[in-house]
Amino acid sequence: MRGIILAGGKGTRLGELTKVTNKHLLPVGRTEVYHPLKKLVGPASRHLLVSGTEHMGDFVELLGPAASTAAG
């Protein structure tokens, strides 16, 4: 199975909170990006893509080195 998480946008309505990080990396219980990952990750999952515009390095830092294999 393949999955994509659309993590784009500038989060302008969130004001100061998104000046330093992506809105999907803000903690909402857990970091918000974990909610769709939890649904997508499983034994059948082989390819997951996080698509975003800014702060992609923060996603790699959060998710670990395997997250950057497609980019590298």
One Martini backbone bead per residue (centre of mass of N, CA, C, O) as a GRO file, in nm:
protein
   72
    1MET     BB    1   0.101   0.034   0.017
    2ARG     BB    2   0.012   0.375  -0.035
    3GLY     BB    3   0.103   0.704   0.100
    4ILE     BB    4  -0.028   1.042   0.177
    5ILE     BB    5   0.085   1.353   0.324
    6LEU     BB    6  -0.060   1.667   0.351
    7ALA     BB    7   0.182   1.937   0.460
    8GLY     BB    8   0.091   2.205   0.368
    9GLY     BB    9   0.130   2.520   0.409
   10LYS     BB   10   0.156   2.810   0.635
   11GLY     BB   11  -0.040   2.868   0.883
   12THR     BB   12  -0.154   3.170   0.921
   13ARG     BB   13  -0.393   3.128   1.134
   14LEU     BB   14  -0.165   3.048   1.367
   15GLY     BB   15   0.066   3.236   1.347
   16GLU     BB   16   0.329   3.211   1.560
   17LEU     BB   17   0.338   2.893   1.561
   18THR     BB   18   0.438   2.883   1.230
   19LYS     BB   19   0.726   3.026   1.215
   20VAL     BB   20   0.904   2.752   1.320
   21THR     BB   21   0.671   2.552   1.213
   22ASN     BB   22   0.471   2.316   1.120
   23LYS     BB   23   0.141   2.245   1.175
   24HIS     BB   24   0.198   1.920   1.182
   25LEU     BB   25   0.413   1.968   1.442
   26LEU     BB   26   0.206   2.023   1.636
   27PRO     BB   27   0.079   1.973   1.949
   28VAL     BB   28  -0.197   1.721   1.957
   29GLY     BB   29  -0.110   1.552   2.196
   30ARG     BB   30   0.024   1.473   1.944
   31THR     BB   31   0.174   1.500   1.680
   32GLU     BB   32  -0.020   1.550   1.406
   33VAL     BB   33   0.128   1.351   1.200
   34TYR     BB   34   0.056   1.080   1.358
   35HIS     BB   35  -0.237   1.029   1.283
   36PRO     BB   36  -0.200   0.935   0.980
   37LEU     BB   37   0.028   0.732   1.033
   38LYS     BB   38  -0.135   0.533   1.205
   39LYS     BB   39  -0.323   0.455   0.960
   40LEU     BB   40  -0.085   0.372   0.744
   41VAL     BB   41   0.069   0.196   0.929
   42GLY     BB   42   0.186  -0.132   0.826
   43PRO     BB   43   0.241  -0.431   0.675
   44ALA     BB   44   0.138  -0.304   0.384
   45SER     BB   45   0.335  -0.077   0.412
   46ARG     BB   46   0.587   0.083   0.187
   47HIS     BB   47   0.477   0.383   0.102
   48LEU     BB   48   0.559   0.710   0.225
   49LEU     BB   49   0.437   1.052   0.191
   50VAL     BB   50   0.560   1.380   0.258
   51SER     BB   51   0.395   1.680   0.173
   52GLY     BB   52   0.567   1.997   0.141
   53THR     BB   53   0.717   2.326   0.181
   54GLU     BB   54   0.802   2.367   0.481
   55HIS     BB   55   1.003   2.222   0.719
   56MET     BB   56   1.116   1.930   0.628
   57GLY     BB   57   1.346   1.885   0.833
   58ASP     BB   58   1.153   1.838   1.075
   59PHE     BB   59   1.042   1.569   0.976
   60VAL     BB   60   1.309   1.416   0.969
   61GLU     BB   61   1.375   1.458   1.267
   62LEU     BB   62   1.117   1.316   1.378
   63LEU     BB   63   1.117   1.037   1.189
   64GLY     BB   64   1.393   1.001   1.066
   65PRO     BB   65   1.611   0.866   0.829
   66ALA     BB   66   1.392   0.708   0.662
   67ALA     BB   67   1.243   0.974   0.566
   68SER     BB   68   1.498   1.055   0.354
   69THR     BB   69   1.535   0.840   0.119
   70ALA     BB   70   1.383   0.986  -0.119
   71ALA     BB   71   1.571   1.251  -0.110
   72GLY     BB   72   1.881   1.105  -0.118
   0.00000   0.00000   0.00000
